[in-house]
Short mmCIF file of C-alpha atoms in Angstrom, two decimals:
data_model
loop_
_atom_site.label_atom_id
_atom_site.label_comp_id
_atom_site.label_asym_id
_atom_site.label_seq_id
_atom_site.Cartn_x
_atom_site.Cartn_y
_atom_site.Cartn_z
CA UNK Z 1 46.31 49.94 -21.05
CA UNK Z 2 49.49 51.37 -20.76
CA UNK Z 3 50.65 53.28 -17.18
CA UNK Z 4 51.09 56.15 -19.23
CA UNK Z 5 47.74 57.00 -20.24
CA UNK Z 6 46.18 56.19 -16.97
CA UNK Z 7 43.22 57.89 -15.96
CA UNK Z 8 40.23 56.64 -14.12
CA UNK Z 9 36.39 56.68 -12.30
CA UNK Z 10 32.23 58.12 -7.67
CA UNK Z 11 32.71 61.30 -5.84
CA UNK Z 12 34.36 60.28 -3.06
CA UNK Z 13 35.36 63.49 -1.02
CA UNK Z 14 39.48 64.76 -1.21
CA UNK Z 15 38.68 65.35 3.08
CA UNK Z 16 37.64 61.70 2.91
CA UNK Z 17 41.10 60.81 1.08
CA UNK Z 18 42.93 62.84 3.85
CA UNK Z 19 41.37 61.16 7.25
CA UNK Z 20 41.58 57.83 5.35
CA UNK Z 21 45.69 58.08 4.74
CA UNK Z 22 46.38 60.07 8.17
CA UNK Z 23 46.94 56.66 9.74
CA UNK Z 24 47.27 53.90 7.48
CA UNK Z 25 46.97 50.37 8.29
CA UNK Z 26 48.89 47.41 7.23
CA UNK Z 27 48.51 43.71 8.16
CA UNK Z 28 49.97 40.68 7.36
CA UNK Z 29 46.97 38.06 6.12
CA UNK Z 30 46.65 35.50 8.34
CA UNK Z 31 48.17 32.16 8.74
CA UNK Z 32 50.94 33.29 5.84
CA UNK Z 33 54.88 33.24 6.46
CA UNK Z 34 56.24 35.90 8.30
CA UNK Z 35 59.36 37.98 8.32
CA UNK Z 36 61.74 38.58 5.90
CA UNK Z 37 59.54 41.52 4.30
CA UNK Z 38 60.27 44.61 5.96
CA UNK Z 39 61.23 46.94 3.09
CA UNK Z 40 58.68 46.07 1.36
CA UNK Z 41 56.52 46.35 3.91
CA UNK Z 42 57.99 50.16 4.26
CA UNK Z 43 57.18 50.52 0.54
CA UNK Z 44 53.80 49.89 0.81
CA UNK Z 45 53.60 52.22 3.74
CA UNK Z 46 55.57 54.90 1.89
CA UNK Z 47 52.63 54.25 -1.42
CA UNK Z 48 49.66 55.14 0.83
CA UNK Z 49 51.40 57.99 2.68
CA UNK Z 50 52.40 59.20 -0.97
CA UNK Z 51 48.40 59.29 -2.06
CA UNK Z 52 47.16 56.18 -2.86
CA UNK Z 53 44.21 55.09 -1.28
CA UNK Z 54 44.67 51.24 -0.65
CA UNK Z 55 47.40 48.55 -1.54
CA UNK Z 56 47.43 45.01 -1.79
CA UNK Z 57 50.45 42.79 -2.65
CA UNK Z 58 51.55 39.22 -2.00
CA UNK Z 59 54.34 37.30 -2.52
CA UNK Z 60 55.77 34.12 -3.28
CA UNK Z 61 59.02 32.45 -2.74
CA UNK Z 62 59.51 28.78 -2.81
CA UNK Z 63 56.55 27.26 -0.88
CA UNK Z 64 55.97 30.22 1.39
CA UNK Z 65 53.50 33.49 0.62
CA UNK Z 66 53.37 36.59 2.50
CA UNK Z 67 50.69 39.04 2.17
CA UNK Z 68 49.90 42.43 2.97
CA UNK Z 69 47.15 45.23 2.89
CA UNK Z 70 47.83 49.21 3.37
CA UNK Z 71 45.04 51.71 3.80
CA UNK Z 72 41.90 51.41 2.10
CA UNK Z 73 39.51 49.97 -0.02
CA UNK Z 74 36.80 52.31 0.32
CA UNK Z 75 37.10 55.59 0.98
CA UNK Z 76 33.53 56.00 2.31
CA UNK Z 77 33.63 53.65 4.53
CA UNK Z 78 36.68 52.92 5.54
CA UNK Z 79 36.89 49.70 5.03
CA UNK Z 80 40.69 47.95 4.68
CA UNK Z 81 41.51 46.59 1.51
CA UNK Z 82 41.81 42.61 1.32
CA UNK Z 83 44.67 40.48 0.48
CA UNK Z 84 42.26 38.60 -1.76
CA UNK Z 85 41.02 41.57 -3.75
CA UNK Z 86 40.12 41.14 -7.12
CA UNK Z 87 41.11 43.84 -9.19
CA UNK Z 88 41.46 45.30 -12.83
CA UNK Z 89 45.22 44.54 -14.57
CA UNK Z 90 45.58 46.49 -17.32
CA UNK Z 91 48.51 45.80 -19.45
CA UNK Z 92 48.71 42.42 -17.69
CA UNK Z 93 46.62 40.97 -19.92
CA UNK Z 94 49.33 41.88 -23.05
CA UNK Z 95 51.47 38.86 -21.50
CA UNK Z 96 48.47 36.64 -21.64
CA UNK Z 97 47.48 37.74 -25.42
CA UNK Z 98 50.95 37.09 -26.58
CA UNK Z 99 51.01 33.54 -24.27
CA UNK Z 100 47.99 32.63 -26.33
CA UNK Z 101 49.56 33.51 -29.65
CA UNK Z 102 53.18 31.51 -29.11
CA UNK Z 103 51.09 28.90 -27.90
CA UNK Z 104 49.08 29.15 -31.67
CA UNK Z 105 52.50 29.33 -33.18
CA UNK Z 106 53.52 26.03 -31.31
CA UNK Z 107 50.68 24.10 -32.74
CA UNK Z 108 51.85 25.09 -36.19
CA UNK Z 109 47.97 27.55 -36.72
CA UNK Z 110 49.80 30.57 -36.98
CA UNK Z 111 53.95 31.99 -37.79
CA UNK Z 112 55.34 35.29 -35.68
CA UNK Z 113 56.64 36.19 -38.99
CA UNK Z 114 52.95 36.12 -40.54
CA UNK Z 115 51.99 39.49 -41.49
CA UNK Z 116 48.84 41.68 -40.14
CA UNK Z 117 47.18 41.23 -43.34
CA UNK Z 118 47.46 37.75 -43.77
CA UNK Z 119 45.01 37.47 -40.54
CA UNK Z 120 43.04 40.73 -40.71
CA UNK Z 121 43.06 41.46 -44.59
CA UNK Z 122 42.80 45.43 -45.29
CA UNK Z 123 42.22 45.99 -41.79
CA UNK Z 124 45.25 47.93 -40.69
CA UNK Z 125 45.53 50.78 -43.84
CA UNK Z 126 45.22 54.83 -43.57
CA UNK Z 127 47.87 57.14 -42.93
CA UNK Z 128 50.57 55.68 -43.89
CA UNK Z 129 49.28 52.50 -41.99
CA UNK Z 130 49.73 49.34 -44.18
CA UNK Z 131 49.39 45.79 -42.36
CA UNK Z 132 51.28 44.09 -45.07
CA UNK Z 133 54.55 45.71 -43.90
CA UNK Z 134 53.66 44.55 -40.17
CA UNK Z 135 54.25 41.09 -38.66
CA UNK Z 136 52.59 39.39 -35.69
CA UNK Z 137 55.83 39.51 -33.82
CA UNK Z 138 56.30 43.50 -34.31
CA UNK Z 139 52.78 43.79 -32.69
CA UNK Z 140 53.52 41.73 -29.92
CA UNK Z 141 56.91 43.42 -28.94
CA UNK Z 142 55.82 47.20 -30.31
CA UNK Z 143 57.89 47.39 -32.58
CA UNK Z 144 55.06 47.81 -35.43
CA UNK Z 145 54.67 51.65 -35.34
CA UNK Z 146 51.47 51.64 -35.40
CA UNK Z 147 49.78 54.67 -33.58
CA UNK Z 148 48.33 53.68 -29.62
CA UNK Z 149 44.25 54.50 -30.00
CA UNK Z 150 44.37 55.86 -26.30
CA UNK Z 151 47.05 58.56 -27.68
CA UNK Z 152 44.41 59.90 -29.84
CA UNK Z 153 42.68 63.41 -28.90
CA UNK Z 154 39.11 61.79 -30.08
CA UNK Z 155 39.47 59.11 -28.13
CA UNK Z 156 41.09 61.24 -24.81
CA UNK Z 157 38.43 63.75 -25.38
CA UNK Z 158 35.23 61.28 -25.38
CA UNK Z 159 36.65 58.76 -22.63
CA UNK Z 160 39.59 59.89 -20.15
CA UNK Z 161 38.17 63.02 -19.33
CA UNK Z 162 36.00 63.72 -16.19
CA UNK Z 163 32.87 64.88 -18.57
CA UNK Z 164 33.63 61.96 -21.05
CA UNK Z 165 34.27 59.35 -18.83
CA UNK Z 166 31.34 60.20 -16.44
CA UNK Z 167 29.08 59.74 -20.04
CA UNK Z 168 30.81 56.90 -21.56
CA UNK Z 169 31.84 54.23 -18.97
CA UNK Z 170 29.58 51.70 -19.85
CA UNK Z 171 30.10 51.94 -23.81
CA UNK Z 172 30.32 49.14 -25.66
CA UNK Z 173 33.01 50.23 -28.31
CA UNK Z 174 33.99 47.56 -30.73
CA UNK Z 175 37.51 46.73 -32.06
CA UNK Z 176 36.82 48.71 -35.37
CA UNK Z 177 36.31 51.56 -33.25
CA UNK Z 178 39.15 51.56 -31.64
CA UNK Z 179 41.24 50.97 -34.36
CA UNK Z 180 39.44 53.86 -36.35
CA UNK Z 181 40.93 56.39 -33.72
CA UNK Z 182 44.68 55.13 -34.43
CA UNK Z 183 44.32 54.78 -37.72
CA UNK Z 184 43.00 58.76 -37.71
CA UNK Z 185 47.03 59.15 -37.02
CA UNK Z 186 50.06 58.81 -38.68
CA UNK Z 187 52.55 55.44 -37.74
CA UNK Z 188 55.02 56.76 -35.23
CA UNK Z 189 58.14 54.91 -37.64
CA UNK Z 190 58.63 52.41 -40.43
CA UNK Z 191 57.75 48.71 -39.03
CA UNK Z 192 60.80 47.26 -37.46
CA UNK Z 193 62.61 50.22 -37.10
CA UNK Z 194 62.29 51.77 -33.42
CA UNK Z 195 60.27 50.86 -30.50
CA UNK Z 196 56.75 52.78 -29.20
CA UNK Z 197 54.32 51.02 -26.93
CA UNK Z 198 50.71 50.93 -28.28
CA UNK Z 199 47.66 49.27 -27.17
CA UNK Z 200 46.58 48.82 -30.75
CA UNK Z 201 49.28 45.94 -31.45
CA UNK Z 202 47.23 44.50 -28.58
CA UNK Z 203 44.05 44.83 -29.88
CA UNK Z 204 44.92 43.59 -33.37
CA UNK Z 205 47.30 40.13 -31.26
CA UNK Z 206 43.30 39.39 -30.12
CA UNK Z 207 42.06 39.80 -33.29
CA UNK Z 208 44.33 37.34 -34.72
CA UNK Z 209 43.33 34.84 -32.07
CA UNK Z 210 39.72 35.20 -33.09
CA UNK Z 211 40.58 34.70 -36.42
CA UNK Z 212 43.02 31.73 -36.00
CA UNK Z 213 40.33 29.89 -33.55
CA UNK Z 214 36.97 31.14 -34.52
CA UNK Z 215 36.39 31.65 -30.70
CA UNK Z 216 36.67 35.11 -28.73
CA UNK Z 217 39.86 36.17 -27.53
CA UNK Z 218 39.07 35.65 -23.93
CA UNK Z 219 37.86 32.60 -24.38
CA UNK Z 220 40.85 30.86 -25.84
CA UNK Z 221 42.70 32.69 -22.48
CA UNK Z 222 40.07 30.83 -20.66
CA UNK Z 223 40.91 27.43 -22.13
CA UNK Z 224 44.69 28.05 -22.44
CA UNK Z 225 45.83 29.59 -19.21
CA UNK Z 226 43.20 30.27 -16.41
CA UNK Z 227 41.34 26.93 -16.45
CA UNK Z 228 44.58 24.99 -16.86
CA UNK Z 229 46.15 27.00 -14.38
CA UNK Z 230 43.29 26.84 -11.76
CA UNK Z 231 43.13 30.53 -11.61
CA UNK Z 232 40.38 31.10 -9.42
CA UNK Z 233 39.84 34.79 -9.28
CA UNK Z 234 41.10 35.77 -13.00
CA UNK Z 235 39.05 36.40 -15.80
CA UNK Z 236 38.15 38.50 -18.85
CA UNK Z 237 35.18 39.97 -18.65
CA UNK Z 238 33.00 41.03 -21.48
CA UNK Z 239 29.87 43.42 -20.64
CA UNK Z 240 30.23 43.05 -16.73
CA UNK Z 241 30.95 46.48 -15.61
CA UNK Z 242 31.17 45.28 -11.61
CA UNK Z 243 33.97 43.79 -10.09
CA UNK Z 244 33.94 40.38 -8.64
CA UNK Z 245 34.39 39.85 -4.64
CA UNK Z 246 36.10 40.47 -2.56
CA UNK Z 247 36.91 43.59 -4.22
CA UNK Z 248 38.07 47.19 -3.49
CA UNK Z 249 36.15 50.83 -5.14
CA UNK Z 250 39.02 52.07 -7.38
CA UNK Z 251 39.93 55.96 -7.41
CA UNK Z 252 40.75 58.64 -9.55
CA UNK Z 253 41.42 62.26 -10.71
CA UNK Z 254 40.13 61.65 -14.08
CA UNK Z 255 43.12 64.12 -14.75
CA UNK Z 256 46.54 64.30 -15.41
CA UNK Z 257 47.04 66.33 -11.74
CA UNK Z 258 47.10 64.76 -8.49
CA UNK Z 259 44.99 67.16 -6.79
CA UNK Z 260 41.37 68.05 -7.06
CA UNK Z 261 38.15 65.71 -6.87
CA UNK Z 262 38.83 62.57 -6.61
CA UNK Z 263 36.21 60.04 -8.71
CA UNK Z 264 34.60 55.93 -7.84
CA UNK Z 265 35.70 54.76 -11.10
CA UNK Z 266 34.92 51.08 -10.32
CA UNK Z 267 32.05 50.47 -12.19
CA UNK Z 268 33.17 50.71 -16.14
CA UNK Z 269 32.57 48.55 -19.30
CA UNK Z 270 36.81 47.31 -19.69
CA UNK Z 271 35.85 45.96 -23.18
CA UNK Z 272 37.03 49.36 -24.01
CA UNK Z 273 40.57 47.93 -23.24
CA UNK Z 274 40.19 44.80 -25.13
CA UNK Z 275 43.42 42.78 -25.58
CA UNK Z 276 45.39 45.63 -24.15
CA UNK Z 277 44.00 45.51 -21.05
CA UNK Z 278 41.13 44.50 -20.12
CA UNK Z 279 41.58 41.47 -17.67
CA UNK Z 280 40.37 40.85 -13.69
CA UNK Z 281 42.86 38.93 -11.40
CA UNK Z 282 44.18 38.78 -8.06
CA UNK Z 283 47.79 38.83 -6.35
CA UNK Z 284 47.88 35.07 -5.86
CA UNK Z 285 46.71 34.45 -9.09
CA UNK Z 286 49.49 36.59 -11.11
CA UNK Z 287 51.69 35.35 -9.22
CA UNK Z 288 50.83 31.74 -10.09
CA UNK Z 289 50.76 32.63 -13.90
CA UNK Z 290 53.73 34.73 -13.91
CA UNK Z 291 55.90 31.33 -12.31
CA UNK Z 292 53.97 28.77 -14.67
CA UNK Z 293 54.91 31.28 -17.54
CA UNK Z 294 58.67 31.73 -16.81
CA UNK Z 295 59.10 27.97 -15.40
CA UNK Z 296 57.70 26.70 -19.04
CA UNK Z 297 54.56 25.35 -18.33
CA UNK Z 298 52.06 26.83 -20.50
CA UNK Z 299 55.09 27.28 -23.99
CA UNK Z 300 57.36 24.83 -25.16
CA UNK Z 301 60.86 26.23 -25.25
CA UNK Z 302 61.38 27.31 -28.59
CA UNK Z 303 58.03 29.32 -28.03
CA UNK Z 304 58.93 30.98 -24.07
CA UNK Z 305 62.67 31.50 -25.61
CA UNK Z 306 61.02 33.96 -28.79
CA UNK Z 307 58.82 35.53 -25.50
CA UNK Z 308 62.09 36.22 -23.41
CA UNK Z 309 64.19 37.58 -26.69
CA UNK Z 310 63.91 41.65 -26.47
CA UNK Z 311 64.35 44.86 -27.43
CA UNK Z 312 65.17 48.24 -25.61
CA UNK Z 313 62.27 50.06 -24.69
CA UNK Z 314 61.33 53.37 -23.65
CA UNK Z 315 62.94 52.86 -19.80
CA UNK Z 316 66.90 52.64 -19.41
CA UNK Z 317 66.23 49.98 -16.86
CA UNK Z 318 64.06 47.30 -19.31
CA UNK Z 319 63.78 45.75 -22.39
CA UNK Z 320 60.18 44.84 -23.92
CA UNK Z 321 59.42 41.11 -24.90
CA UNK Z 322 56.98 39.62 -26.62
CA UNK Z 323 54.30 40.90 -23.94
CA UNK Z 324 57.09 40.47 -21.05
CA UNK Z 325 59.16 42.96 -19.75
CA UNK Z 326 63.00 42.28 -18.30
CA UNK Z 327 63.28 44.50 -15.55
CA UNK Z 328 67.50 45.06 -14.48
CA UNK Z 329 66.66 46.44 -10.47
CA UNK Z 330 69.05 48.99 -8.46
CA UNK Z 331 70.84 45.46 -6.57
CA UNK Z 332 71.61 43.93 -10.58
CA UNK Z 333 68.45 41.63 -9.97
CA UNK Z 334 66.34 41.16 -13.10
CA UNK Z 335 62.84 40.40 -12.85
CA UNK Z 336 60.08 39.34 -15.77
CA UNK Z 337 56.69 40.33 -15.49
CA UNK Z 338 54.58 43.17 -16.92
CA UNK Z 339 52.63 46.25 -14.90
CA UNK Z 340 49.26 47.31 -16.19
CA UNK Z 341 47.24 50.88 -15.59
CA UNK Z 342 43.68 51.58 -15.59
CA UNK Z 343 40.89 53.85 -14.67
CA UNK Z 344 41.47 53.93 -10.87
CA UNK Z 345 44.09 50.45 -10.77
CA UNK Z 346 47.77 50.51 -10.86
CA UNK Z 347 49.01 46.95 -10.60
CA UNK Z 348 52.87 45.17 -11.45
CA UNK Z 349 53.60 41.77 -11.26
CA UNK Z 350 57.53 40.28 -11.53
CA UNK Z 351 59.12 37.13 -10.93
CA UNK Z 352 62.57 35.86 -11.06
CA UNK Z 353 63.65 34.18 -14.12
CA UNK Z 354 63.42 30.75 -12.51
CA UNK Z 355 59.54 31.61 -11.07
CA UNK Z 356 60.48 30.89 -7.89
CA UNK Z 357 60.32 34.62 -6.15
CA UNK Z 358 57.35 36.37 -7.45
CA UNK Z 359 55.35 39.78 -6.46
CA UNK Z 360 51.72 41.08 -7.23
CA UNK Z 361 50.80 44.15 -6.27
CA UNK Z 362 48.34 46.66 -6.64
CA UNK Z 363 46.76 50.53 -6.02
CA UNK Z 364 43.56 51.21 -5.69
CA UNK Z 365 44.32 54.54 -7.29
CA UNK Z 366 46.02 55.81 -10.63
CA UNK Z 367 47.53 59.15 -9.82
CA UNK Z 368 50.57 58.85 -7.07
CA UNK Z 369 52.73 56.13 -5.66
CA UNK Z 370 55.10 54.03 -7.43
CA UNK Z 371 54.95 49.86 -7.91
CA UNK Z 372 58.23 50.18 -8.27
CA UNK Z 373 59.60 51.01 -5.49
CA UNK Z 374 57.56 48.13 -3.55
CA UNK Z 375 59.46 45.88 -6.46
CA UNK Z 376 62.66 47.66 -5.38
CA UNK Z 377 62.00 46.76 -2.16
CA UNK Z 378 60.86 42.79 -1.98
CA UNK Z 379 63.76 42.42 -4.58
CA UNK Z 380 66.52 44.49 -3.34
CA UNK Z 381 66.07 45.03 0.34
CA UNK Z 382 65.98 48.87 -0.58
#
């Protein structure tokens, strides 16, 4: 899911919130390599002073990883958050969707320049909506127009609201669902023709897996990237509405506000997300993927070269991929990566062109703080 429409999930109490970030804690995990981190350690200092409950984040540079934790990871209890945390990515999973689909296109299955209705016939029409005038690759760098399904009222009203969310976290929507809610809306422009980020190019990339391989979506991700990669702690869940361990509560207002209750959101069905966002991971593990991505080992070069090739986005400061994001920083550095927001998880993940300095990093909570300005930070010294 996109950061924008972030809103997320057990009453934990606001006095709770306040004793927890009066004195935050931060530690360096054991046994990794120190020094060299101070600004971002300030960042992450600055992010739970700022609201958010707990941060994690690690880092890689050559052969050496530093890790950190700031405040908590439950609010209840106090407990610290864990450098080993598995948490929900949100909008990460976009860059492993489109991996999975320029990996199809390498084996000759499928063509970026394959339209919508080739693979999903009469799927995408209503509205103005017509999948014949869409290609693969307009999906996969939003450049499609077609309307986000979290942008719709129906779909704000009966899940990112307090009342709806409370009532609906475990649902098991379907894709047609989903799709039924954008295609309630008019396309925001004429394919090809501007950029808009919407988690319904997402949902229709995994579609088109399933119908290139027979196999669910999250299963070819399986086979393709976390297996070969040895990703441990990554996965895409299907019905499991727990997180695995070790693993933080996540937090939020369930609002567009940062004040007033604050919510458990942990427990929720992500399926909801589907191929926008609805993948588990860890710090160590993003950063692995995010280095094996950019240092070609899960495309062949034609294929990473059509991933890196962009267009401006919505932010002065980026340009949009095919489900990878060039990031220009304040110092001229530019990093690739993607950031991802859900119910009560805020997490961005970067590397360097050459995937040899990467960062992982996530909140605990959705409504203050800013990933990136702990980018800025590890990148830029500032």
């Amino acid at each position: 899911m996109n950061r924008r429409m972030r809103t997320t999930l057990t009453a934990a109490t606001a006095a709770a919130l306040t004793v927890a970030l009066a004195a935050p804690a931060l530690a360096a995990a054991p046994g990794k390599a120190p020094g060299g981190h101070d600004a971002t350690r300030q960042a992450v200092r600055a992010a739970v002073a700022d609201g958010v409950p707990g941060v994690t984040v690690t880092v890689r540079r050559g052969h050496g990883t530093w890790a950190a934790t700031a405040g908590v990871g439950d609010l209840g209890t106090g407990k610290p958050r864990s450098t080993r945390d598995h948490y929900r990515v949100g909008s990460i999973t976009k860059t492993f969707v489109a991996a999975v689909v320029l990996q199809l296109e390498a084996e000759g299955r499928l063509s970026l320049d394959d339209t919508v209705e080739k693979w999903l016939p009469g799927v995408v029409r209503g509205n103005g909506h017509d999948g014949r005038k869409v290609t693969l690759r307009q999906l996969l760098n939003h450049t499609s127009g077609i309307f986000d399904y979290l942008a719709d009222p129906g779909f704000q009203r009966t899940y990112m609201t307090a009342d709806g969310f409370m009532k609906h976290r475990f649902d098991e929507a379907e894709p047609a669902e989903l799709l039924a809610h954008a295609l309630a809306n008019e396309p925001y422009f004429a394919p090809g023709t501007s950029f808009e980020y919407s988690n319904t190019n997402y949902l229709l990339a995994a579609r088109v897996i399933e119908k290139a391989t027979g196999n669910d979506y999250g299963d070819e991700i399986d086979r393709r990237i976390i297996a070969p990669l040895h990703l441990t702690s990554t996965s895409v869940p299907t019905t499991r509405v727990t997180l695995p361990r070790p693993g933080s509560r996540a937090y939020s207002k369930l609002a567009r506000t940062d004040t007033g209750p604050t919510y458990d959101v942990t427990e929720l069905n992500a399926r909801l997300a589907y191929g926008s966002g609805q993948m588990v991971s860890s710090s160590a593990d993003l950063n692995r993927f995010y280095s094996a991505l950019l240092r070609g080992r899960l495309l062949p070069p034609e294929q990473l070269k059509e991933m890196k090739t962009t267009v401006p986005s919505s932010r002065d400061t980026s340009r949009y991929g095919l489900g990878l994001v060039d990031r220009e920083l304040s110092c001229g550095v530019h990093v690739w990566g993607h950031d991802g927001g859900i119910f009560g998880s805020n997490s961005d993940a970067v590397t360097t062109e050459d995937g040899r300095h990467s960062l992982a990093v996530n909140f605990n909570g959705d409504w203050s703080g800013s990933t990136d300005a702990v980018i800025e930070a590890e990148f830029c010294g500032t």
